[in-house]
mmCIF file of C-alpha atoms in Angstrom:
data_model
loop_
_atom_site.group_PDB
_atom_site.id
_atom_site.type_symbol
_atom_site.label_atom_id
_atom_site.label_comp_id
_atom_site.label_asym_id
_atom_site.label_seq_id
_atom_site.Cartn_x
_atom_site.Cartn_y
_atom_site.Cartn_z
ATOM 1 C CA UNK R 7 0.158 0.118 -0.039
ATOM 2 C CA UNK R 8 1.434 3.828 -0.776
ATOM 3 C CA UNK R 9 1.900 5.979 1.696
ATOM 4 C CA UNK R 10 -0.662 8.574 2.905
ATOM 5 C CA UNK R 11 0.423 11.148 0.852
ATOM 6 C CA UNK R 12 -2.346 12.912 0.988
ATOM 7 C CA UNK R 13 -2.280 16.658 0.264
ATOM 8 C CA UNK R 14 -6.089 17.581 0.488
ATOM 9 C CA UNK R 15 -9.500 16.171 -0.108
ATOM 10 C CA UNK R 16 -12.562 17.572 -1.957
ATOM 11 C CA UNK R 17 -15.938 16.119 -1.722
ATOM 12 C CA UNK R 18 -15.107 13.988 -4.796
ATOM 13 C CA UNK R 19 -11.119 14.154 -4.764
ATOM 14 C CA UNK R 20 -8.079 13.513 -2.949
ATOM 15 C CA UNK R 21 -4.765 15.606 -4.236
ATOM 16 C CA UNK R 22 -1.844 13.881 -3.240
ATOM 17 C CA UNK R 23 1.631 13.868 -3.964
ATOM 18 C CA UNK R 24 2.899 12.556 -7.405
ATOM 19 C CA UNK R 25 4.051 9.198 -7.596
ATOM 20 C CA UNK R 26 6.598 7.400 -10.733
ATOM 21 C CA UNK R 27 3.948 5.264 -10.890
ATOM 22 C CA UNK R 28 1.742 8.028 -11.987
ATOM 23 C CA UNK R 29 3.243 8.127 -15.470
ATOM 24 C CA UNK R 30 0.881 5.775 -17.490
ATOM 25 C CA UNK R 31 -2.047 7.823 -16.195
ATOM 26 C CA UNK R 32 -0.364 10.904 -16.479
ATOM 27 C CA UNK R 33 0.776 10.552 -20.266
ATOM 28 C CA UNK R 34 -2.629 8.825 -21.522
ATOM 29 C CA UNK R 35 -4.023 13.107 -20.565
ATOM 30 C CA UNK R 36 -1.123 14.654 -21.284
ATOM 31 C CA UNK R 37 -0.566 13.006 -24.954
ATOM 32 C CA UNK R 38 -4.295 13.777 -25.884
ATOM 33 C CA UNK R 39 -4.503 16.219 -28.290
ATOM 34 C CA UNK R 40 -7.519 18.019 -26.971
ATOM 35 C CA UNK R 41 -6.568 18.267 -23.817
ATOM 36 C CA UNK R 42 -3.045 19.766 -24.671
ATOM 37 C CA UNK R 43 -4.439 22.130 -27.029
ATOM 38 C CA UNK R 44 -3.893 24.987 -25.001
ATOM 39 C CA UNK R 45 -0.070 24.268 -24.516
ATOM 40 C CA UNK R 46 2.571 23.976 -27.091
ATOM 41 C CA UNK R 47 2.165 20.519 -28.387
ATOM 42 C CA UNK R 48 1.153 17.009 -26.755
ATOM 43 C CA UNK R 49 3.778 15.805 -24.265
ATOM 44 C CA UNK R 50 6.092 12.671 -24.992
ATOM 45 C CA UNK R 51 6.303 10.044 -22.362
ATOM 46 C CA UNK R 52 9.748 11.981 -21.154
ATOM 47 C CA UNK R 53 7.964 15.276 -21.056
ATOM 48 C CA UNK R 54 5.221 13.427 -18.768
ATOM 49 C CA UNK R 55 8.117 11.877 -16.611
ATOM 50 C CA UNK R 56 10.035 15.077 -16.596
ATOM 51 C CA UNK R 57 6.787 16.845 -15.358
ATOM 52 C CA UNK R 58 6.253 14.311 -12.327
ATOM 53 C CA UNK R 59 9.825 14.382 -11.310
ATOM 54 C CA UNK R 60 9.461 18.655 -11.523
ATOM 55 C CA UNK R 61 6.276 18.270 -9.141
ATOM 56 C CA UNK R 62 7.925 15.844 -6.918
ATOM 57 C CA UNK R 63 10.645 18.090 -6.233
ATOM 58 C CA UNK R 64 8.271 21.169 -5.984
ATOM 59 C CA UNK R 65 6.681 19.354 -3.241
ATOM 60 C CA UNK R 66 9.879 18.875 -1.517
ATOM 61 C CA UNK R 67 11.374 21.770 -1.328
ATOM 62 C CA UNK R 68 8.591 24.088 -1.451
ATOM 63 C CA UNK R 69 5.794 22.634 0.595
ATOM 64 C CA UNK R 70 3.711 22.787 -2.729
ATOM 65 C CA UNK R 71 3.392 22.014 -6.028
ATOM 66 C CA UNK R 72 1.114 20.100 -8.891
ATOM 67 C CA UNK R 73 -0.424 17.122 -7.299
ATOM 68 C CA UNK R 74 -1.874 13.910 -8.858
ATOM 69 C CA UNK R 75 -5.947 13.997 -8.418
ATOM 70 C CA UNK R 76 -7.927 10.653 -7.580
ATOM 71 C CA UNK R 77 -11.700 10.624 -7.466
ATOM 72 C CA UNK R 78 -12.798 9.363 -4.438
ATOM 73 C CA UNK R 79 -15.116 6.778 -5.626
ATOM 74 C CA UNK R 80 -13.163 4.498 -7.095
ATOM 75 C CA UNK R 81 -9.627 5.507 -6.552
ATOM 76 C CA UNK R 82 -9.299 6.143 -10.601
ATOM 77 C CA UNK R 83 -6.496 8.957 -11.513
ATOM 78 C CA UNK R 84 -8.537 12.266 -12.508
ATOM 79 C CA UNK R 85 -5.397 14.648 -13.114
ATOM 80 C CA UNK R 86 -3.516 16.977 -11.670
ATOM 81 C CA UNK R 87 -4.243 20.376 -9.628
ATOM 82 C CA UNK R 88 -2.323 22.423 -7.323
ATOM 83 C CA UNK R 89 0.184 25.519 -6.769
ATOM 84 C CA UNK R 90 3.366 26.128 -8.113
ATOM 85 C CA UNK R 91 5.615 29.029 -8.613
ATOM 86 C CA UNK R 92 5.878 30.801 -11.991
ATOM 87 C CA UNK R 93 7.834 33.685 -13.681
ATOM 88 C CA UNK R 94 5.421 36.308 -14.391
ATOM 89 C CA UNK R 95 7.468 39.118 -15.942
ATOM 90 C CA UNK R 96 10.217 38.920 -13.651
ATOM 91 C CA UNK R 97 8.179 38.203 -11.003
ATOM 92 C CA UNK R 98 7.707 35.282 -8.577
ATOM 93 C CA UNK R 99 3.775 33.992 -8.429
ATOM 94 C CA UNK R 100 2.114 31.542 -6.990
ATOM 95 C CA UNK R 101 0.189 30.348 -9.464
ATOM 96 C CA UNK R 102 -3.127 27.608 -9.044
ATOM 97 C CA UNK R 103 -3.493 25.303 -12.008
ATOM 98 C CA UNK R 104 -5.201 22.161 -13.136
ATOM 99 C CA UNK R 105 -5.663 19.430 -15.656
ATOM 100 C CA UNK R 106 -8.047 17.171 -15.978
ATOM 101 C CA UNK R 107 -8.491 13.768 -18.248
ATOM 102 C CA UNK R 108 -11.190 15.084 -21.016
ATOM 103 C CA UNK R 109 -13.447 12.463 -19.997
ATOM 104 C CA UNK R 110 -14.442 14.110 -16.592
ATOM 105 C CA UNK R 111 -14.317 17.361 -18.169
ATOM 106 C CA UNK R 112 -17.483 19.542 -17.474
ATOM 107 C CA UNK R 113 -18.226 17.954 -13.503
ATOM 108 C CA UNK R 114 -17.203 21.262 -11.889
ATOM 109 C CA UNK R 115 -13.487 18.514 -10.801
ATOM 110 C CA UNK R 116 -11.086 21.703 -11.746
ATOM 111 C CA UNK R 117 -13.440 23.994 -9.819
ATOM 112 C CA UNK R 118 -13.592 22.098 -6.942
ATOM 113 C CA UNK R 119 -9.667 21.088 -6.815
ATOM 114 C CA UNK R 120 -9.222 24.795 -7.407
ATOM 115 C CA UNK R 121 -11.243 26.215 -4.806
ATOM 116 C CA UNK R 122 -8.983 23.383 -2.219
ATOM 117 C CA UNK R 123 -5.758 24.781 -3.574
ATOM 118 C CA UNK R 124 -6.787 28.872 -2.941
ATOM 119 C CA UNK R 125 -8.329 27.850 0.457
ATOM 120 C CA UNK R 126 -4.503 26.252 0.773
ATOM 121 C CA UNK R 127 -2.967 29.238 -0.281
ATOM 122 C CA UNK R 128 -5.168 32.038 1.437
ATOM 123 C CA UNK R 129 -5.310 29.603 4.562
ATOM 124 C CA UNK R 130 -2.393 27.702 6.632
ATOM 125 C CA UNK R 131 0.265 29.068 3.828
ATOM 126 C CA UNK R 132 -0.752 32.619 5.010
ATOM 127 C CA UNK R 133 0.028 33.919 0.590
ATOM 128 C CA UNK R 134 -1.995 37.148 -0.266
ATOM 129 C CA UNK R 135 -1.974 36.911 -3.974
ATOM 130 C CA UNK R 136 -2.736 33.745 -6.105
ATOM 131 C CA UNK R 137 -2.592 34.004 -9.883
ATOM 132 C CA UNK R 138 -3.671 31.514 -12.883
ATOM 133 C CA UNK R 139 -1.955 31.693 -16.126
ATOM 134 C CA UNK R 140 -5.070 31.014 -18.619
ATOM 135 C CA UNK R 141 -4.946 31.226 -22.463
ATOM 136 C CA UNK R 142 -7.433 33.400 -23.645
ATOM 137 C CA UNK R 143 -9.040 30.670 -26.100
ATOM 138 C CA UNK R 144 -9.451 28.550 -22.988
ATOM 139 C CA UNK R 145 -13.014 29.353 -22.284
ATOM 140 C CA UNK R 146 -13.502 26.414 -19.752
ATOM 141 C CA UNK R 147 -10.201 27.427 -17.556
ATOM 142 C CA UNK R 148 -11.335 31.117 -17.784
ATOM 143 C CA UNK R 149 -14.425 30.245 -16.328
ATOM 144 C CA UNK R 150 -13.159 28.377 -13.758
ATOM 145 C CA UNK R 151 -10.200 31.417 -12.872
ATOM 146 C CA UNK R 152 -13.459 33.259 -12.613
ATOM 147 C CA UNK R 153 -15.207 30.902 -10.578
ATOM 148 C CA UNK R 154 -12.602 30.859 -8.116
ATOM 149 C CA UNK R 155 -12.915 34.680 -7.759
ATOM 150 C CA UNK R 156 -10.174 35.797 -9.995
ATOM 151 C CA UNK R 157 -10.472 38.455 -12.540
ATOM 152 C CA UNK R 158 -7.801 39.058 -15.491
ATOM 153 C CA UNK R 159 -5.523 41.477 -14.414
ATOM 154 C CA UNK R 160 -3.157 41.454 -17.743
ATOM 155 C CA UNK R 161 -1.936 39.325 -20.286
ATOM 156 C CA UNK R 162 1.748 38.308 -20.802
ATOM 157 C CA UNK R 163 3.740 35.887 -22.872
ATOM 158 C CA UNK R 164 4.106 32.644 -21.096
ATOM 159 C CA UNK R 165 5.731 29.542 -22.684
ATOM 160 C CA UNK R 166 5.902 31.955 -25.896
ATOM 161 C CA UNK R 167 2.183 31.813 -25.373
ATOM 162 C CA UNK R 168 -0.011 34.842 -24.934
ATOM 163 C CA UNK R 169 -1.762 34.220 -21.566
ATOM 164 C CA UNK R 170 -4.339 35.832 -19.067
ATOM 165 C CA UNK R 171 -2.804 36.396 -16.138
ATOM 166 C CA UNK R 172 -6.122 35.549 -13.744
ATOM 167 C CA UNK R 173 -5.740 36.901 -9.953
ATOM 168 C CA UNK R 174 -7.500 37.654 -6.538
ATOM 169 C CA UNK R 175 -6.365 37.988 -2.794
ATOM 170 C CA UNK R 176 -8.104 36.375 -0.261
ATOM 171 C CA UNK R 177 -10.588 39.627 -0.109
ATOM 172 C CA UNK R 178 -11.959 38.658 -3.521
ATOM 173 C CA UNK R 179 -12.764 34.782 -2.277
ATOM 174 C CA UNK R 180 -16.702 35.077 -1.936
ATOM 175 C CA UNK R 181 -18.317 34.936 1.492
#
């Protein structure tokens, strides 16, 4: 049995540290052209492997990163959601990010996991600002950011692609 590496629990999901054994499930998501439409390209297996390693290292170093998400009902690997430091226009920013298996889209999972990450950032982590980098044509992710309480602050280039910088402070969290 795997160690209890749970970071957050939501009503329907468990967010936990990535494991090397997650590679096949993550790569199935990251090689899907529809899922990766807003990235420069679908990932090769090695890119998914590097993603996992990078997030394991982030979690160990920073206490946060992107985490694996599992459905509580059946333990199925659902995708990734979490908090990671990003460089935006020369500033270090804490970003909430999400990516879910396409078969699970339109079920509110990204919003549910994103809210848990937002609450962690503004609660126990004591952060005063949270962003999300979203491609302007990624309407679903724009909507998730808005449901979290974020608004578009500006546009920037990230990974050589134009992104909205959605931002919020604890004041923006809905009561």
